[in-house]
Tab-separated table of C-alpha atoms and ligand atoms in Angstrom:
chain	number	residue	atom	x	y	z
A	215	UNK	CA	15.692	-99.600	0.098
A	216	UNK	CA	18.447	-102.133	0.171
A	217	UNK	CA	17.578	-103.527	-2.581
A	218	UNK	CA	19.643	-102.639	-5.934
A	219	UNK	CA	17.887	-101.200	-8.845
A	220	UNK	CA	18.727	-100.690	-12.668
A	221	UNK	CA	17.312	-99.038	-15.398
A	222	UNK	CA	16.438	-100.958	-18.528
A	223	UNK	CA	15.864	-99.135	-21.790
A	224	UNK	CA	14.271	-100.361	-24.257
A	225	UNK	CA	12.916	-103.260	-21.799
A	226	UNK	CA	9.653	-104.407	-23.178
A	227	UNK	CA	11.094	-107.031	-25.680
A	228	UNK	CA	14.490	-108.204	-26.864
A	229	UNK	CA	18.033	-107.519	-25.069
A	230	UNK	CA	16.339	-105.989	-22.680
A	231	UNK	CA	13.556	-107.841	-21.450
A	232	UNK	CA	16.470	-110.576	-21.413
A	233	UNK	CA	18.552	-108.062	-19.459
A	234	UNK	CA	15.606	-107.375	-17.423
A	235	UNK	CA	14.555	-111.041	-16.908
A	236	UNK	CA	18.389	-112.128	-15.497
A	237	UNK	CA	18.453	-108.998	-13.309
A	238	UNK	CA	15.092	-109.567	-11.522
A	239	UNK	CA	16.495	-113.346	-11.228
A	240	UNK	CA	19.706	-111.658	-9.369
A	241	UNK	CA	17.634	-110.154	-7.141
A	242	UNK	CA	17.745	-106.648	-8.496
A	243	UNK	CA	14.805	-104.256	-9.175
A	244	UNK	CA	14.510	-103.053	-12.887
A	245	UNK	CA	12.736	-100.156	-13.929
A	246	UNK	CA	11.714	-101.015	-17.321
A	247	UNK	CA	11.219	-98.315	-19.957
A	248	UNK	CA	9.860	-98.221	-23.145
A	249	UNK	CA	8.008	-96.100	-25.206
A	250	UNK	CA	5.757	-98.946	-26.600
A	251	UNK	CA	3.385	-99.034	-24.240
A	252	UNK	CA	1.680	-102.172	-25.407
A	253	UNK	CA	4.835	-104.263	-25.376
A	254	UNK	CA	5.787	-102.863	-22.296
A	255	UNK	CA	2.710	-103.630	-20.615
A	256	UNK	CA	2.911	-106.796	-21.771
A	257	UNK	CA	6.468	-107.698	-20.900
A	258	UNK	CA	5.557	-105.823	-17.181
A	259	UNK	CA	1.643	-107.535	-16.284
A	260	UNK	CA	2.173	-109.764	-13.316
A	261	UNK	CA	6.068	-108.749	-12.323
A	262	UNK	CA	7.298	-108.061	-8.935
A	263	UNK	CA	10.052	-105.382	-8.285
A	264	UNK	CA	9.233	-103.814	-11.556
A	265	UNK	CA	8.393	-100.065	-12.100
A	266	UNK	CA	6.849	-99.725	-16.069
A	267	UNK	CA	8.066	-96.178	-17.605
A	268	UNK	CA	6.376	-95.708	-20.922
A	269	UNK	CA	9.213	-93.285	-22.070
A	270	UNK	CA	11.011	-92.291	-24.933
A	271	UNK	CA	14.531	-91.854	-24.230
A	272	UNK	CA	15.252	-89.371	-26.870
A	273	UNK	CA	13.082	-86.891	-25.637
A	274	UNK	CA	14.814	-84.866	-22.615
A	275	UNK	CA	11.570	-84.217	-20.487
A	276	UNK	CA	10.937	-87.965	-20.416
A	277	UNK	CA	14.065	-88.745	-19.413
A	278	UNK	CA	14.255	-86.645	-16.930
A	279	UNK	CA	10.856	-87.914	-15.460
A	280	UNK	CA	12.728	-91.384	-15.844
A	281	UNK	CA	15.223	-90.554	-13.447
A	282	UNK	CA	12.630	-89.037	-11.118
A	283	UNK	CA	10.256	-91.607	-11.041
A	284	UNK	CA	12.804	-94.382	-10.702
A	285	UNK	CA	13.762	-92.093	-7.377
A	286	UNK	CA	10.746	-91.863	-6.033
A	287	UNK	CA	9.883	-95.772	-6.186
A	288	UNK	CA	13.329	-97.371	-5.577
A	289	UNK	CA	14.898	-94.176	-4.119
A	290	UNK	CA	18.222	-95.328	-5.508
A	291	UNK	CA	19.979	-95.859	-8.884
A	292	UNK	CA	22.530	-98.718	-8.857
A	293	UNK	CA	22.901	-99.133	-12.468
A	294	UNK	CA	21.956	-97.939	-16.064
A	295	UNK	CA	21.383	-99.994	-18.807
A	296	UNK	CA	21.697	-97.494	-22.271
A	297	UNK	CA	19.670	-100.628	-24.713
A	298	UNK	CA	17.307	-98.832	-26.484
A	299	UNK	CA	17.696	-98.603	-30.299
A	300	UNK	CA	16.716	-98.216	-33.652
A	301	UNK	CA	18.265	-99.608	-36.707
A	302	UNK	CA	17.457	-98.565	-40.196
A	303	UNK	CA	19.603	-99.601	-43.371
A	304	UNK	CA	19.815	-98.308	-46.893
A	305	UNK	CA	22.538	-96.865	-49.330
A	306	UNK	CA	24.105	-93.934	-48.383
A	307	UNK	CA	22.297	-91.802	-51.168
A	308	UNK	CA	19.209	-92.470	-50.012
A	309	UNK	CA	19.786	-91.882	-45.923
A	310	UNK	CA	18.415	-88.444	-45.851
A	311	UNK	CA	18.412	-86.117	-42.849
A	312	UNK	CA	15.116	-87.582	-41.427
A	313	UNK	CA	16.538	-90.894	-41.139
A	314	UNK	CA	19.801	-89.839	-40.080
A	315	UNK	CA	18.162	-87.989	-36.874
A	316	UNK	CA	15.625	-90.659	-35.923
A	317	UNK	CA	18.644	-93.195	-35.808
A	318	UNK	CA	20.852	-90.685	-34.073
A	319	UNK	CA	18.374	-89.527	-31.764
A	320	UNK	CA	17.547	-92.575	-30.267
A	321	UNK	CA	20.738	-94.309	-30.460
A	322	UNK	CA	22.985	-91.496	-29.623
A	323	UNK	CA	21.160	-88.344	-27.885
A	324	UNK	CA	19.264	-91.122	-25.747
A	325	UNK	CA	21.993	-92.469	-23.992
A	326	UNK	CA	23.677	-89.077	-23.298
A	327	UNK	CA	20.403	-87.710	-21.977
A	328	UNK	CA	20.039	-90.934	-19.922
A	329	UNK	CA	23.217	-91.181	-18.365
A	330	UNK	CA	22.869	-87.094	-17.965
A	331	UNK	CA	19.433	-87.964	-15.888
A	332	UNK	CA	21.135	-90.444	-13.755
A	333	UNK	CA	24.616	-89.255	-12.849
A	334	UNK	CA	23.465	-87.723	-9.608
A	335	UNK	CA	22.232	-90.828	-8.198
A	336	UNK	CA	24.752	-92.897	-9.873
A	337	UNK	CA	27.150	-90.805	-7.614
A	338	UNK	CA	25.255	-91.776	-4.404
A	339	UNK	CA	25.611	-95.053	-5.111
A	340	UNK	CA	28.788	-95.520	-6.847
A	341	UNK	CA	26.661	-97.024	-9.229
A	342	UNK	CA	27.690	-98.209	-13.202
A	343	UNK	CA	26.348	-97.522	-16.444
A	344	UNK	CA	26.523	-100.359	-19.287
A	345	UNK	CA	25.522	-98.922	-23.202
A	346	UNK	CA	24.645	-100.853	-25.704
A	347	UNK	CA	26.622	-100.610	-29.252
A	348	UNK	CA	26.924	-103.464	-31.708
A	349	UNK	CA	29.847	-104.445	-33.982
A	350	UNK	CA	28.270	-102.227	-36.429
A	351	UNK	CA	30.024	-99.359	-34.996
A	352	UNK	CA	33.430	-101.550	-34.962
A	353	UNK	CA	33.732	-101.853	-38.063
A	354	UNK	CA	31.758	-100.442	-41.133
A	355	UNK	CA	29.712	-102.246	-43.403
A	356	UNK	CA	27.043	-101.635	-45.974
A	357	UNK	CA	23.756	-99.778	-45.601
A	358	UNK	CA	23.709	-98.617	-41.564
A	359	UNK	CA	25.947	-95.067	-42.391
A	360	UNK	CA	23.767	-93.700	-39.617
A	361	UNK	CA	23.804	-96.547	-37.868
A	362	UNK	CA	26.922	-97.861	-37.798
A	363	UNK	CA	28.096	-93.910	-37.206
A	364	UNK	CA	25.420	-93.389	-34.258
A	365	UNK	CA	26.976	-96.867	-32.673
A	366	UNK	CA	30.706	-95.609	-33.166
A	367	UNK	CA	29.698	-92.541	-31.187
A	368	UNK	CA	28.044	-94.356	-28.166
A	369	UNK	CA	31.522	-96.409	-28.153
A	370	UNK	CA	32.913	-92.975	-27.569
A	371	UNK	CA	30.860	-91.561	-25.752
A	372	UNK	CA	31.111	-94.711	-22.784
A	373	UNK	CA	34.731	-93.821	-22.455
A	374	UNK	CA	34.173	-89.900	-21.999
A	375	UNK	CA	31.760	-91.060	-19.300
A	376	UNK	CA	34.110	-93.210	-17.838
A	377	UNK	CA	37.157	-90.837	-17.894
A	378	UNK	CA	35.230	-88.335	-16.047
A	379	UNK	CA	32.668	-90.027	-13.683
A	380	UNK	CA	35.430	-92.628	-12.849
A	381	UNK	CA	36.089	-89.522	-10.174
A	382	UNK	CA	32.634	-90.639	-8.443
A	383	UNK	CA	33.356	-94.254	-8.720
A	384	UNK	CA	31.117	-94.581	-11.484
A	385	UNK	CA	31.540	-97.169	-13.740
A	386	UNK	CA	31.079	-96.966	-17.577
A	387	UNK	CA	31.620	-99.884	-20.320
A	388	UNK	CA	30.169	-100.525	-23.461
A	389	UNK	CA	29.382	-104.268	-25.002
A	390	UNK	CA	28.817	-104.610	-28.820
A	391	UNK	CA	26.415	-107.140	-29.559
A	392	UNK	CA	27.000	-109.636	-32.985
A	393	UNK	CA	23.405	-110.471	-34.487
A	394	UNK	CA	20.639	-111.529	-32.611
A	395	UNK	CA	17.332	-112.738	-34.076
A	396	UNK	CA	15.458	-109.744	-32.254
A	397	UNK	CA	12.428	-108.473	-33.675
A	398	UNK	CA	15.320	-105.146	-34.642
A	399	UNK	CA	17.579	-107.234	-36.734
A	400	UNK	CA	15.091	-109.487	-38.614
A	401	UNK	CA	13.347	-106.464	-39.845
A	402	UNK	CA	16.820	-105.701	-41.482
A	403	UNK	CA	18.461	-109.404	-41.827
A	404	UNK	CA	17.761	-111.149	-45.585
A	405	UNK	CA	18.450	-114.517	-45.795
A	406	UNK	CA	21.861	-113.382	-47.694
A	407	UNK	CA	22.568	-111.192	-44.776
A	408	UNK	CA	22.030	-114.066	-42.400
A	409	UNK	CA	24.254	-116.662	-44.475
A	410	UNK	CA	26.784	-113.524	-44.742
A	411	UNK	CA	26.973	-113.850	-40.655
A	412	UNK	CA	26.862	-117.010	-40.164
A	413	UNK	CA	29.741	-116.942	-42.876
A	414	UNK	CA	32.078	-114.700	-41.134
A	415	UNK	CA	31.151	-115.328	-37.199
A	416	UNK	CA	34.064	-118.052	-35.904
A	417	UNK	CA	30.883	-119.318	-33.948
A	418	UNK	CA	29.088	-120.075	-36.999
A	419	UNK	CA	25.722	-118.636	-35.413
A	420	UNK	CA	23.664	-115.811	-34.358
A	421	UNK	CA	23.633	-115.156	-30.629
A	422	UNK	CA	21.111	-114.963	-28.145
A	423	UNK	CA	19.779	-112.277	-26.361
A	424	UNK	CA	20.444	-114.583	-22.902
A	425	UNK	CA	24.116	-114.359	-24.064
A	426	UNK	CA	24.261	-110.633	-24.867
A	427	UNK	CA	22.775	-110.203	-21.240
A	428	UNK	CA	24.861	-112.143	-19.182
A	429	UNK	CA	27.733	-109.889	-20.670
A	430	UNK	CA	25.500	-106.757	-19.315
A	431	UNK	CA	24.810	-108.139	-16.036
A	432	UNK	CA	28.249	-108.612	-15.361
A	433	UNK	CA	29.447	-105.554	-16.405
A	434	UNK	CA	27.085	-103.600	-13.447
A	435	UNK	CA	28.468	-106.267	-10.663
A	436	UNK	CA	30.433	-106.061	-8.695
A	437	UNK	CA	32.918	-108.761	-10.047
A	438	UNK	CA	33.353	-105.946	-12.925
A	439	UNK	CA	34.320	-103.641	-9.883
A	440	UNK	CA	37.658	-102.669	-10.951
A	441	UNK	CA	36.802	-102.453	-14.963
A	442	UNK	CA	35.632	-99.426	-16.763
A	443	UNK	CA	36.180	-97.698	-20.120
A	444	UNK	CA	35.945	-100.985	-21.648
A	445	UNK	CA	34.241	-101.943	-24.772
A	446	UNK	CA	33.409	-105.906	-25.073
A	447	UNK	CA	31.966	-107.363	-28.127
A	448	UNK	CA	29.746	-110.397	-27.723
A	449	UNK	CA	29.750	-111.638	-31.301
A	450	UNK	CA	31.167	-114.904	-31.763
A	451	UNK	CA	34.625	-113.521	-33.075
A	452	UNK	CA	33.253	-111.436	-35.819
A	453	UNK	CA	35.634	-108.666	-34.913
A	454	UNK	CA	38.455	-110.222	-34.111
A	455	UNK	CA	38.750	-112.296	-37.321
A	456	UNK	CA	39.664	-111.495	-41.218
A	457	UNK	CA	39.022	-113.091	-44.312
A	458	UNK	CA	39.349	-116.688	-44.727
A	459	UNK	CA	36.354	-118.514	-42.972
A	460	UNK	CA	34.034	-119.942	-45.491
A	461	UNK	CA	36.997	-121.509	-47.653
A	462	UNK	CA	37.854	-123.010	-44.057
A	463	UNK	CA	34.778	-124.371	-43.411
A	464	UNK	CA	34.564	-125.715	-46.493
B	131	NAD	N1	19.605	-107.669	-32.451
B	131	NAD	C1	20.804	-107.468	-32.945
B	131	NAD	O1	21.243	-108.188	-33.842
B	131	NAD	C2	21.669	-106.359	-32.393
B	131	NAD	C3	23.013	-106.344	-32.781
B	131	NAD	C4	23.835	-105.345	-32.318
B	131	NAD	C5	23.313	-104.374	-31.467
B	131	NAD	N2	21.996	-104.401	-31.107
B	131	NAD	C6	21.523	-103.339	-30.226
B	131	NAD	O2	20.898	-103.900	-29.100
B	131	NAD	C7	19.901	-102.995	-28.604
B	131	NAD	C8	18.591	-103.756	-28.421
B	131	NAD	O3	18.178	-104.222	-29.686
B	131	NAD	P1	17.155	-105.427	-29.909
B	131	NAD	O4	17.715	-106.220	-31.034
B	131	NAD	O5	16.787	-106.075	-28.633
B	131	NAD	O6	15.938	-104.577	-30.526
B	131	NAD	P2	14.340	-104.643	-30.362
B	131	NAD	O7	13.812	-103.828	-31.484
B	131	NAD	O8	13.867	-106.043	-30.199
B	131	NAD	O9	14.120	-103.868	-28.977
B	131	NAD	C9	14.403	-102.514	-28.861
B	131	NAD	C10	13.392	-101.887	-27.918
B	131	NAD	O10	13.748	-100.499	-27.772
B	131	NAD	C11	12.567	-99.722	-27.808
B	131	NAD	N3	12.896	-98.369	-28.256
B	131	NAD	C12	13.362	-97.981	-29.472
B	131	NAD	N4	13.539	-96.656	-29.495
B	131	NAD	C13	13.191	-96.183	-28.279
B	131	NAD	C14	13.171	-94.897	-27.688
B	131	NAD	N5	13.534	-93.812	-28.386
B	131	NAD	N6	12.777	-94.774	-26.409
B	131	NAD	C15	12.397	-95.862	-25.680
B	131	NAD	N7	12.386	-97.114	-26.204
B	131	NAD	C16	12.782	-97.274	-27.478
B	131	NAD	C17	11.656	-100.454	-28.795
B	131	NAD	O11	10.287	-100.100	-28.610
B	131	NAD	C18	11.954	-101.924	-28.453
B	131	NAD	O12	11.079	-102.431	-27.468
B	131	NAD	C19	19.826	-101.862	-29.621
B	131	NAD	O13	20.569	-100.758	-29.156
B	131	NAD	C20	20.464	-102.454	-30.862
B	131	NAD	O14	21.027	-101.467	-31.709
B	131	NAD	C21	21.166	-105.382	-31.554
């Protein structure tokens, strides 16, 4: 019962199975949720100190079982990982009000239901909850208008967290990932979209999901003890820079 314990959403591949892998490492145990079963299974078979939660995070009677069944196996909750998410691009004429819920239902009502679940035991433990944007909802761009607007509002919604649970000592801070080749962003990536990037990212590359992790893992330490309200892009400069790269480069 010593033992630390996080939450992972959206854990079975990705940022979070990366997040998952370098907690586990750090000695922590992860409750891994998902709600593909088959991938979660998969990323799970074989683990020690992992609990599998074939959830959906959007969906308030799962998440509530999440916070209960991460209870009863770890009977704490040190930290809270807010990862899972969907993207899905197209013009703005065509994003109807199907789309516009899926996206905002996973990326938006999931965290708030999460961190909801979790507060309790978050109290107990002065614990700290880490949600996942992406320099989508920095600054806007073509095609993600639900996207890009559901990833604004987690950036938001970490600092109303943090204003008020700061009270508990809970901890809340938000890192926006740059582009990752995850099974998430090659679904929506073209080649021109990748050259774009790579184009306007100081870096000059993609990132990894070990890099995007690392960020994560220190943000729910306790070297991060005194930081909160805080939103961290890991991106290779892409936010901080403006025009002017490629006729640099070349
Ligand atoms: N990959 C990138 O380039 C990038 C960039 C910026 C931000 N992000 C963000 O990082 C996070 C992780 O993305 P990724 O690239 O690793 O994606 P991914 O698609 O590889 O992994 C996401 C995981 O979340 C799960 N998931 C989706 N909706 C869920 C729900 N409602 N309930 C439970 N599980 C659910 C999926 O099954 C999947 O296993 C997302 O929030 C994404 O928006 C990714």
């Amino acid at each position: 019962m010593d033992q630390k314990c996080a939450i992972v959403t959206g854990a079975a591949r990705g940022i979070g199975l990366a997040t998952s892998e370098l907690l586990l490492e750090r000695g922590w145990r992860v409750a891994m949720l998902d709600r593909d079963g088959d991938e979660l299974r998969k990323a799970t078979q074989g683990r020690g100190n992992v609990l599998a939660l074939v959830r959906d995070v959007s969906i308030p009677a799962d998440v509530t079982a999440m916070a209960a069944e991460t209870l009863g196996w770890a009977g704490r909750i040190d930290a809270l990982v807010n990862n899972a998410g969907v993207a899905e691009f197209g013009p703005i004429e065509g994003a109807d009000y199907e789309i516009w819920r899926r996206v905002m239902a996973t990326n938006l009502d999931g965290p708030f239901l999460c961190t909801q679940a979790c507060t309790e035991a978050l109290k107990a433990t002065k614990g700290a909850v880490v949600n996942i944007a992406s320099i989508s909802g920095l600054r806007a761009s073509t095609l993600r208008v639900a996207y890009g607007t559901s990833k604004a509002g987690i950036i938001h919604l970490t600092k109303q967290h943090a204003a008020e649970l700061g009270e508990y000592g809970i901890r809340c801070n938000c890192v926006c990932p740059g582009p990752v080749r995850t099974k998430l962003a090659m679904a929506v990536h073209s080649q021109e979209i990748i050259n774009a990037y790579h184009d306007a990212i100081p870096l000059n590359r993609y990132g990894s999901e070990q890099e995007i992790a690392e960020v994560i893992a220190f943000l729910i330490s306790e070297k991060a003890s005194y930081v909160t309200g805080q939103v961290i892009a890991a991106d290779g400069g892409f936010e901080s820079t403006g025009v002017g790269l490629p006729a640099l480069r070349s």
